[in-house]
Amino acid sequence: MFLSLKIKLPKKTARRYPAYELYLYGEGSYAEENKNLLLTGIPVLFLPGNAGSYKQVRSLGSIALRKAEDVDFKYHFNFFSVNFNEELVALYGGSLQRQTKFVHECIKVILKLYRDQEFAPSSVAIVGHSMGGLVARALLTLKNFKPELINLLITQATPHIAPVMPLDRYLTDFYTAVNSHWILKAQDLRNLTTLSVAGGFRDYQVRSGLAFLPRLSQHDSALSVVSSAVPKAWASTDHLSIVWCKELILATIRAFFDLIDENTRQITEDPKKRMSVLNHHFVRHPAKMFEENPEAFTNLTGAFMWITVKGSKWTYSVYNDSDGKYFVFPLASHRKSYSHVYCENSMLVRKYFFNVWTKGYVYNDSSFFLFLFSFLFKVVMLKLLDYPSLSHIVIQVPPAVGNKYTLGCEFFKEDSRTVQLPVTHLFSFGLSSSKILLNSSGLLYNVQLQHFNQIYQAFKIYIDSHCQPLKERKPSVYRLHIPWSYEDSITVAKVPSLAEVSAKLHIAQPHNDSSLPELIIYSSPDCQYEVILKTSLLQVLGQIVRFHAGAFPVYIVSNILLTYGGQLSTLRSTGNFSLELVRTAKPYKVEPLISIVVFLQGFNWFREIWESLSLPEVDAAVLSSQDAWFPLVSLILFLFGTGIAYWSGVFFSASLRLFSSLWLTLIRPTELQKDKLITPRRLCGMISLALVSWTTCGSFAVLIIYLQYLFKVLKCLTFSQSSLDTVNSLKMHITILNLFTWIVLLNLPSLIYWLKNLRYNVRLDPDPCRSTAIILVCILEILMSSSTSEVKSSKLLKIAAKVPLPLSVAMLAFGRMHLYRVPHFVTFSLLLHVLCCFV
């Protein structure tokens, strides 16, 4: 039975953070024993992420408890978890600093629980899911935080590089502070070992490129991997399942137990050992227990038969063999002709190790270990030049009673097993292909993929295998290896068959790296393999969406703003939203200027002028520096934005007309009367909503004025045939309401956060849209009673009609990575509209 024991916090801490709590995980008798908090284990703190629950610690805690039972509780871990009240910290950054400070207090409380124990810990290991991992990294930025309080940090699907949706400046400022600190203080963080595990392509919330630790902070105590490359997992996970994925949890818990120092009974203080353990379980894993100092000499014991193998190729199949054997491969006769030796085995249950032997010295290694369902596959490859003193290779085959397996070894030249396949061009659209035919005479082939180095490239690789018919044959294994990051993927296919492998990247190739991605084919020697590579247009678009979906609101609002400007410029014959969108939303109006600015920023003189004007950096330039941008991306996103704006506008207008019909059916409306722009009643409404914004939540006031505007438009729709001026005014109001809908959506997270925490504090602090909300309230109170007749004769109309274009350009230039700037551009445009009503 799962139980969580709530830890009593100091009164000052509980009063300062009323919404947060600290729990100790427990179940069964273990939970009963720890009721008095007489803890003797190793403390691990779990931090949930965006809208995450403290109960997610159960996956780690349960597996760790079973592992402790296996070793008779010689060592065990105490798993603590923080309840962050399931806050939406990925969308509202105002509470991130508060969470960080609370975690600091929790660490101090946890360590006090062990104060009187014989093996009292001096630090806490942290596991952070999603934004919880970022909060853990932010601990190092606190002034009073002692770095020695944590020595191990494991993050799961944490967006380290940048926020997924930068909806407020508190979020972006928090990221800047954390990443700047880790880059500038990288040398001071060498005693902290950090592992970041990304979910891969199935994680649609946090793309894996964001989960890699910032490149400049990469040092010998930091490691970033994708779950599809983790040994024994070999699979992608979605954003939530990474917390309870059994294979990843087992790898984490095994690593925890291997990190224990027998003398202190706590996690080792040796950074090199910590990294060695993490590499063992999350990168290399030679299918054996971790050994800190493996023995240099091993006695090959047992009354086994010794068999010498002199050929360059060897295969051995056995079933139900009761006698063990040693197979000996002399190397002297192979060194001149071959560069590598490769061995593999496939079996159902047992694990066997490859031993390299020279005059009593045994080198035990494995480079690849795969376990899928009932299929166990293990390989080892050695470069002979790396071991000049080796005289023999020995394969130890223990008795296999009731088991069936196959072993195979071969010596080969690297050049004979490596072929290069140029990838197809991005604009081939899958119509052309690159092909290569492999008449397999060996067990291994490397297909190097030339010119495959950018994130917007995506391919389908088809591997058609033709083999001689056999009753039993091991499946073929295809491994896509990306040399500059740990993001490999595995595909297992029956033989013969047509297998499909998706080839796309999480991060682009670094500029100082010249290595090539490889498709490694673990083949059968009597098979023929045809490798066909084609550009996948759908997956290219998928990559664009994966990397830039967060910028869609900017492009949609930009299109609506252009439409709004077009309606102002043709006010005497105002068209409806859809027609005006088609007429005005042209990418050539906005994209060239941004591209020119990005180009000029490559020159020092222009950059100096830009900085002297205190202008922020163009987002496209930042994305280019991160290798996540190319010119056509913006055009594609703009067209996506146009399509979404068009159909959302059609749906929005249709919905308004439907609701107006219901309004007319249910309520007999009075005749619409023309009001003055400013009345005492309207002034009272402005002041009231401004006070609501200032004393409670800005987005709440925005929502109220939005609903007021909505009801006003619904009421106007019932009189839409009254006069030409009314019809034109209504079309303008629908566009403004459409524009304002996106502002409400962008500010919605802070409203949700405020509602969830209303019982703790009536006022949202900090509030990302308080000042903007006050201005919008005043603007919309006036606009909802305005008409086109008041604007037509305005001296400012020409300016108001032309301003949306440069505002759209500025929005795309500075809003892609800063969504919270979008309402500011819209507000300025609406403010000019209000002035047109008076001037």
Tab-separated table of N, CA, C and O in Angstrom, residues 597-684:
chain	number	residue	atom	x	y	z
A	597	VAL	N	17.862	42.378	-41.695
A	597	VAL	CA	18.411	42.728	-40.379
A	597	VAL	C	19.296	41.605	-39.842
A	597	VAL	O	20.390	41.844	-39.322
A	598	VAL	N	18.828	40.353	-39.984
A	598	VAL	CA	19.620	39.202	-39.523
A	598	VAL	C	20.940	39.140	-40.278
A	598	VAL	O	21.999	38.883	-39.696
A	599	PHE	N	20.911	39.411	-41.591
A	599	PHE	CA	22.132	39.408	-42.396
A	599	PHE	C	23.089	40.502	-41.940
A	599	PHE	O	24.295	40.273	-41.767
A	600	LEU	N	22.559	41.698	-41.717
A	600	LEU	CA	23.409	42.818	-41.327
A	600	LEU	C	23.992	42.647	-39.936
A	600	LEU	O	25.067	43.190	-39.644
A	601	GLN	N	23.308	41.894	-39.087
A	601	GLN	CA	23.834	41.679	-37.734
A	601	GLN	C	25.098	40.830	-37.733
A	601	GLN	O	25.760	40.704	-36.709
A	602	GLY	N	25.415	40.276	-38.878
A	602	GLY	CA	26.683	39.564	-38.987
A	602	GLY	C	27.877	40.491	-39.099
A	602	GLY	O	29.025	40.052	-38.979
A	603	PHE	N	27.615	41.797	-39.291
A	603	PHE	CA	28.682	42.792	-39.386
A	603	PHE	C	28.804	43.543	-38.059
A	603	PHE	O	27.804	43.944	-37.462
A	604	ASN	N	30.030	43.740	-37.636
A	604	ASN	CA	30.272	44.385	-36.340
A	604	ASN	C	29.716	45.808	-36.276
A	604	ASN	O	29.151	46.220	-35.265
A	605	TRP	N	29.878	46.584	-37.351
A	605	TRP	CA	29.426	47.978	-37.336
A	605	TRP	C	27.911	48.068	-37.138
A	605	TRP	O	27.428	48.935	-36.406
A	606	PHE	N	27.185	47.167	-37.804
A	606	PHE	CA	25.729	47.198	-37.665
A	606	PHE	C	25.320	46.736	-36.263
A	606	PHE	O	24.393	47.303	-35.661
A	607	ARG	N	26.029	45.731	-35.759
A	607	ARG	CA	25.702	45.215	-34.427
A	607	ARG	C	25.954	46.271	-33.362
A	607	ARG	O	25.201	46.389	-32.395
A	608	GLU	N	27.025	47.065	-33.557
A	608	GLU	CA	27.316	48.140	-32.604
A	608	GLU	C	26.228	49.216	-32.619
A	608	GLU	O	25.810	49.719	-31.575
A	609	ILE	N	25.767	49.577	-33.826
A	609	ILE	CA	24.677	50.560	-33.931
A	609	ILE	C	23.410	50.009	-33.283
A	609	ILE	O	22.699	50.715	-32.560
A	610	TRP	N	23.144	48.727	-33.540
A	610	TRP	CA	21.948	48.074	-32.985
A	610	TRP	C	21.987	48.099	-31.453
A	610	TRP	O	20.993	48.425	-30.799
A	611	GLU	N	23.122	47.762	-30.891
A	611	GLU	CA	23.248	47.729	-29.432
A	611	GLU	C	23.204	49.125	-28.835
A	611	GLU	O	22.701	49.315	-27.724
A	612	SER	N	23.722	50.126	-29.564
A	612	SER	CA	23.686	51.500	-29.056
A	612	SER	C	22.258	52.032	-28.965
A	612	SER	O	21.956	52.910	-28.163
A	613	LEU	N	21.362	51.471	-29.789
A	613	LEU	CA	19.946	51.856	-29.743
A	613	LEU	C	19.179	51.070	-28.675
A	613	LEU	O	17.963	51.257	-28.536
A	614	SER	N	19.886	50.186	-27.945
A	614	SER	CA	19.287	49.350	-26.885
A	614	SER	C	18.161	48.475	-27.410
A	614	SER	O	17.184	48.198	-26.699
A	615	LEU	N	18.297	48.035	-28.651
A	615	LEU	CA	17.298	47.142	-29.232
A	615	LEU	C	17.632	45.695	-28.868
A	615	LEU	O	18.806	45.312	-28.852
A	616	PRO	N	16.606	44.888	-28.594
A	616	PRO	CA	16.881	43.477	-28.280
A	616	PRO	C	17.346	42.731	-29.517
A	616	PRO	O	17.123	43.171	-30.651
A	617	GLU	N	17.992	41.613	-29.290
A	617	GLU	CA	18.485	40.812	-30.412
A	617	GLU	C	17.316	40.194	-31.161
A	617	GLU	O	16.323	39.773	-30.566
A	618	VAL	N	17.412	40.140	-32.471
A	618	VAL	CA	16.362	39.538	-33.287
A	618	VAL	C	16.316	38.039	-33.004
A	618	VAL	O	17.345	37.358	-33.009
A	619	ASP	N	15.121	37.543	-32.760
A	619	ASP	CA	14.978	36.142	-32.374
A	619	ASP	C	15.502	35.188	-33.440
A	619	ASP	O	16.051	34.129	-33.123
A	620	ALA	N	15.328	35.554	-34.707
A	620	ALA	CA	15.811	34.695	-35.788
A	620	ALA	C	17.326	34.527	-35.730
A	620	ALA	O	17.856	33.460	-36.040
A	621	ALA	N	18.042	35.581	-35.310
A	621	ALA	CA	19.499	35.512	-35.187
A	621	ALA	C	19.891	34.558	-34.060
A	621	ALA	O	20.857	33.791	-34.185
A	622	VAL	N	19.144	34.603	-32.961
A	622	VAL	CA	19.411	33.696	-31.835
A	622	VAL	C	19.170	32.249	-32.256
A	622	VAL	O	19.977	31.356	-31.967
A	623	LEU	N	18.065	32.002	-32.959
A	623	LEU	CA	17.757	30.647	-33.420
A	623	LEU	C	18.789	30.162	-34.419
A	623	LEU	O	19.141	28.977	-34.434
A	624	SER	N	19.301	31.070	-35.248
A	624	SER	CA	20.352	30.689	-36.196
A	624	SER	C	21.619	30.266	-35.475
A	624	SER	O	22.286	29.302	-35.874
A	625	SER	N	21.959	30.971	-34.407
A	625	SER	CA	23.142	30.610	-33.626
A	625	SER	C	22.976	29.262	-32.938
A	625	SER	O	23.955	28.608	-32.602
A	626	GLN	N	21.713	28.843	-32.730
A	626	GLN	CA	21.424	27.540	-32.120
A	626	GLN	C	21.200	26.466	-33.180
A	626	GLN	O	20.789	25.348	-32.856
A	627	ASP	N	21.456	26.800	-34.452
A	627	ASP	CA	21.275	25.879	-35.577
A	627	ASP	C	19.849	25.354	-35.664
A	627	ASP	O	19.611	24.203	-36.045
A	628	ALA	N	18.887	26.196	-35.294
A	628	ALA	CA	17.478	25.797	-35.333
A	628	ALA	C	16.688	26.672	-36.297
A	628	ALA	O	15.470	26.802	-36.160
A	629	TRP	N	17.376	27.259	-37.285
A	629	TRP	CA	16.706	28.224	-38.156
A	629	TRP	C	17.270	28.163	-39.571
A	629	TRP	O	18.456	27.915	-39.754
A	630	PHE	N	16.403	28.318	-40.552
A	630	PHE	CA	16.846	28.546	-41.921
A	630	PHE	C	15.771	29.380	-42.612
A	630	PHE	O	14.612	29.404	-42.168
A	631	PRO	N	16.119	30.134	-43.664
A	631	PRO	CA	15.228	31.163	-44.198
A	631	PRO	C	13.807	30.705	-44.495
A	631	PRO	O	12.845	31.423	-44.237
A	632	LEU	N	13.632	29.520	-45.061
A	632	LEU	CA	12.298	29.088	-45.468
A	632	LEU	C	11.396	28.735	-44.286
A	632	LEU	O	10.186	28.632	-44.459
A	633	VAL	N	11.983	28.538	-43.101
A	633	VAL	CA	11.171	28.212	-41.931
A	633	VAL	C	10.150	29.308	-41.676
A	633	VAL	O	8.964	29.051	-41.435
A	634	SER	N	10.602	30.549	-41.714
A	634	SER	CA	9.708	31.665	-41.421
A	634	SER	C	8.580	31.753	-42.443
A	634	SER	O	7.426	32.030	-42.086
A	635	LEU	N	8.894	31.504	-43.711
A	635	LEU	CA	7.861	31.528	-44.749
A	635	LEU	C	6.825	30.436	-44.495
A	635	LEU	O	5.613	30.675	-44.585
A	636	ILE	N	7.303	29.238	-44.174
A	636	ILE	CA	6.384	28.122	-43.910
A	636	ILE	C	5.511	28.418	-42.693
A	636	ILE	O	4.297	28.205	-42.710
A	637	LEU	N	6.125	28.947	-41.641
A	637	LEU	CA	5.370	29.276	-40.438
A	637	LEU	C	4.362	30.392	-40.712
A	637	LEU	O	3.243	30.373	-40.171
A	638	PHE	N	4.756	31.354	-41.541
A	638	PHE	CA	3.830	32.437	-41.888
A	638	PHE	C	2.616	31.883	-42.622
A	638	PHE	O	1.477	32.281	-42.354
A	639	LEU	N	2.850	30.958	-43.550
A	639	LEU	CA	1.740	30.359	-44.293
A	639	LEU	C	0.863	29.522	-43.368
A	639	LEU	O	-0.367	29.511	-43.507
A	640	PHE	N	1.497	28.797	-42.439
A	640	PHE	CA	0.730	28.078	-41.421
A	640	PHE	C	-0.133	29.057	-40.636
A	640	PHE	O	-1.322	28.807	-40.391
A	641	GLY	N	0.487	30.171	-40.223
A	641	GLY	CA	-0.241	31.184	-39.460
A	641	GLY	C	-1.403	31.761	-40.237
A	641	GLY	O	-2.484	31.997	-39.681
A	642	THR	N	-1.191	31.985	-41.549
A	642	THR	CA	-2.264	32.513	-42.392
A	642	THR	C	-3.433	31.533	-42.455
A	642	THR	O	-4.598	31.926	-42.324
A	643	GLY	N	-3.101	30.262	-42.637
A	643	GLY	CA	-4.158	29.247	-42.706
A	643	GLY	C	-4.934	29.136	-41.403
A	643	GLY	O	-6.168	29.073	-41.400
A	644	ILE	N	-4.197	29.122	-40.284
A	644	ILE	CA	-4.867	29.018	-38.975
A	644	ILE	C	-5.702	30.260	-38.705
A	644	ILE	O	-6.833	30.176	-38.214
A	645	ALA	N	-5.145	31.444	-39.030
A	645	ALA	CA	-5.891	32.685	-38.820
A	645	ALA	C	-7.156	32.709	-39.684
A	645	ALA	O	-8.220	33.141	-39.220
A	646	TYR	N	-7.051	32.235	-40.917
A	646	TYR	CA	-8.202	32.245	-41.829
A	646	TYR	C	-9.327	31.355	-41.292
A	646	TYR	O	-10.470	31.795	-41.129
A	647	TRP	N	-8.994	30.092	-41.021
A	647	TRP	CA	-10.036	29.141	-40.609
A	647	TRP	C	-10.534	29.417	-39.196
A	647	TRP	O	-11.719	29.199	-38.902
A	648	SER	N	-9.647	29.891	-38.328
A	648	SER	CA	-10.125	30.267	-36.987
A	648	SER	C	-11.039	31.478	-37.075
A	648	SER	O	-12.015	31.591	-36.327
A	649	GLY	N	-10.747	32.409	-38.039
A	649	GLY	CA	-11.616	33.559	-38.249
A	649	GLY	C	-12.979	33.146	-38.772
A	649	GLY	O	-14.016	33.674	-38.338
A	650	VAL	N	-12.994	32.200	-39.716
A	650	VAL	CA	-14.262	31.688	-40.242
A	650	VAL	C	-15.076	31.032	-39.123
A	650	VAL	O	-16.286	31.273	-38.981
A	651	PHE	N	-14.401	30.195	-38.337
A	651	PHE	CA	-15.080	29.511	-37.230
A	651	PHE	C	-15.574	30.514	-36.184
A	651	PHE	O	-16.689	30.389	-35.659
A	652	PHE	N	-14.740	31.513	-35.908
A	652	PHE	CA	-15.089	32.511	-34.905
A	652	PHE	C	-16.319	33.312	-35.335
A	652	PHE	O	-17.262	33.516	-34.557
A	653	SER	N	-16.335	33.751	-36.584
A	653	SER	CA	-17.477	34.520	-37.096
A	653	SER	C	-18.750	33.685	-37.109
A	653	SER	O	-19.832	34.165	-36.734
A	654	ALA	N	-18.606	32.418	-37.538
A	654	ALA	CA	-19.775	31.537	-37.567
A	654	ALA	C	-20.310	31.289	-36.156
A	654	ALA	O	-21.529	31.254	-35.944
A	655	SER	N	-19.391	31.119	-35.201
A	655	SER	CA	-19.812	30.901	-33.816
A	655	SER	C	-20.540	32.114	-33.262
A	655	SER	O	-21.551	31.980	-32.563
A	656	LEU	N	-20.023	33.307	-33.580
A	656	LEU	CA	-20.682	34.526	-33.102
A	656	LEU	C	-22.091	34.647	-33.670
A	656	LEU	O	-23.039	35.004	-32.948
A	657	ARG	N	-22.250	34.323	-34.946
A	657	ARG	CA	-23.573	34.427	-35.553
A	657	ARG	C	-24.519	33.380	-34.977
A	657	ARG	O	-25.729	33.643	-34.812
A	658	LEU	N	-23.980	32.188	-34.675
A	658	LEU	CA	-24.807	31.156	-34.063
A	658	LEU	C	-25.292	31.587	-32.685
A	658	LEU	O	-26.484	31.462	-32.356
A	659	PHE	N	-24.370	32.114	-31.881
A	659	PHE	CA	-24.752	32.550	-30.535
A	659	PHE	C	-25.681	33.760	-30.569
A	659	PHE	O	-26.555	33.906	-29.716
A	660	SER	N	-25.506	34.630	-31.571
A	660	SER	CA	-26.411	35.780	-31.683
A	660	SER	C	-27.827	35.326	-32.023
A	660	SER	O	-28.807	35.921	-31.577
A	661	SER	N	-27.910	34.242	-32.835
A	661	SER	CA	-29.235	33.700	-33.162
A	661	SER	C	-29.901	33.143	-31.911
A	661	SER	O	-31.100	33.334	-31.687
A	662	LEU	N	-29.113	32.438	-31.098
A	662	LEU	CA	-29.649	31.921	-29.835
A	662	LEU	C	-30.046	33.065	-28.912
A	662	LEU	O	-31.075	33.004	-28.221
A	663	TRP	N	-29.236	34.099	-28.916
A	663	TRP	CA	-29.525	35.286	-28.098
A	663	TRP	C	-30.860	35.907	-28.528
A	663	TRP	O	-31.696	36.265	-27.701
A	664	LEU	N	-31.057	36.002	-29.833
A	664	LEU	CA	-32.282	36.580	-30.367
A	664	LEU	C	-33.496	35.711	-30.054
A	664	LEU	O	-34.600	36.212	-29.831
A	665	THR	N	-33.278	34.381	-30.017
A	665	THR	CA	-34.370	33.453	-29.729
A	665	THR	C	-34.773	33.492	-28.261
A	665	THR	O	-35.966	33.486	-27.913
A	666	LEU	N	-33.782	33.540	-27.378
A	666	LEU	CA	-34.038	33.461	-25.949
A	666	LEU	C	-34.422	34.801	-25.341
A	666	LEU	O	-35.235	34.865	-24.408
A	667	ILE	N	-33.814	35.878	-25.834
A	667	ILE	CA	-34.023	37.204	-25.238
A	667	ILE	C	-34.478	38.166	-26.323
A	667	ILE	O	-33.823	38.290	-27.367
A	668	ARG	N	-35.563	38.838	-26.071
A	668	ARG	CA	-36.032	39.838	-27.038
A	668	ARG	C	-35.246	41.119	-26.820
A	668	ARG	O	-35.457	41.843	-25.842
A	669	PRO	N	-34.304	41.425	-27.678
A	669	PRO	CA	-33.424	42.568	-27.434
A	669	PRO	C	-34.122	43.893	-27.689
A	669	PRO	O	-34.999	44.001	-28.543
A	670	THR	N	-33.718	44.859	-26.926
A	670	THR	CA	-34.184	46.227	-27.171
A	670	THR	C	-33.374	46.822	-28.315
A	670	THR	O	-32.315	46.324	-28.676
A	671	GLU	N	-33.893	47.872	-28.874
A	671	GLU	CA	-33.208	48.466	-30.025
A	671	GLU	C	-31.857	49.038	-29.612
A	671	GLU	O	-31.707	49.622	-28.539
A	672	LEU	N	-30.847	48.788	-30.446
A	672	LEU	CA	-29.484	49.246	-30.169
A	672	LEU	C	-29.411	50.764	-30.241
A	672	LEU	O	-29.799	51.369	-31.244
A	673	GLN	N	-28.937	51.361	-29.169
A	673	GLN	CA	-28.835	52.813	-29.107
A	673	GLN	C	-27.369	53.239	-29.157
A	673	GLN	O	-26.501	52.575	-28.610
A	674	LYS	N	-27.152	54.346	-29.810
A	674	LYS	CA	-25.792	54.883	-29.924
A	674	LYS	C	-25.396	55.576	-28.627
A	674	LYS	O	-26.103	56.466	-28.141
A	675	ASP	N	-24.267	55.149	-28.044
A	675	ASP	CA	-23.763	55.735	-26.796
A	675	ASP	C	-22.597	56.660	-27.101
A	675	ASP	O	-21.913	56.533	-28.120
A	676	LYS	N	-22.341	57.543	-26.164
A	676	LYS	CA	-21.134	58.356	-26.238
A	676	LYS	C	-19.931	57.483	-25.910
A	676	LYS	O	-20.040	56.476	-25.217
A	677	LEU	N	-18.791	57.910	-26.419
A	677	LEU	CA	-17.580	57.108	-26.180
A	677	LEU	C	-17.200	57.075	-24.711
A	677	LEU	O	-16.743	56.056	-24.191
A	678	ILE	N	-17.335	58.189	-24.036
A	678	ILE	CA	-16.991	58.260	-22.614
A	678	ILE	C	-18.210	58.756	-21.848
A	678	ILE	O	-18.717	59.853	-22.107
A	679	THR	N	-18.691	57.953	-20.952
A	679	THR	CA	-19.818	58.294	-20.078
A	679	THR	C	-19.414	58.014	-18.647
A	679	THR	O	-18.442	57.270	-18.391
A	680	PRO	N	-20.106	58.585	-17.680
A	680	PRO	CA	-19.790	58.294	-16.268
A	680	PRO	C	-19.836	56.801	-15.956
A	680	PRO	O	-18.986	56.294	-15.214
A	681	ARG	N	-20.799	56.119	-16.558
A	681	ARG	CA	-20.902	54.678	-16.319
A	681	ARG	C	-19.675	53.936	-16.850
A	681	ARG	O	-19.152	53.032	-16.221
A	682	ARG	N	-19.235	54.379	-18.049
A	682	ARG	CA	-18.069	53.727	-18.657
A	682	ARG	C	-16.796	54.043	-17.867
A	682	ARG	O	-15.925	53.178	-17.708
A	683	LEU	N	-16.697	55.267	-17.360
A	683	LEU	CA	-15.547	55.622	-16.528
A	683	LEU	C	-15.511	54.788	-15.260
A	683	LEU	O	-14.439	54.336	-14.824
A	684	CYS	N	-16.678	54.561	-14.652
A	684	CYS	CA	-16.748	53.722	-13.443
A	684	CYS	C	-16.305	52.296	-13.765
A	684	CYS	O	-15.614	51.651	-12.974
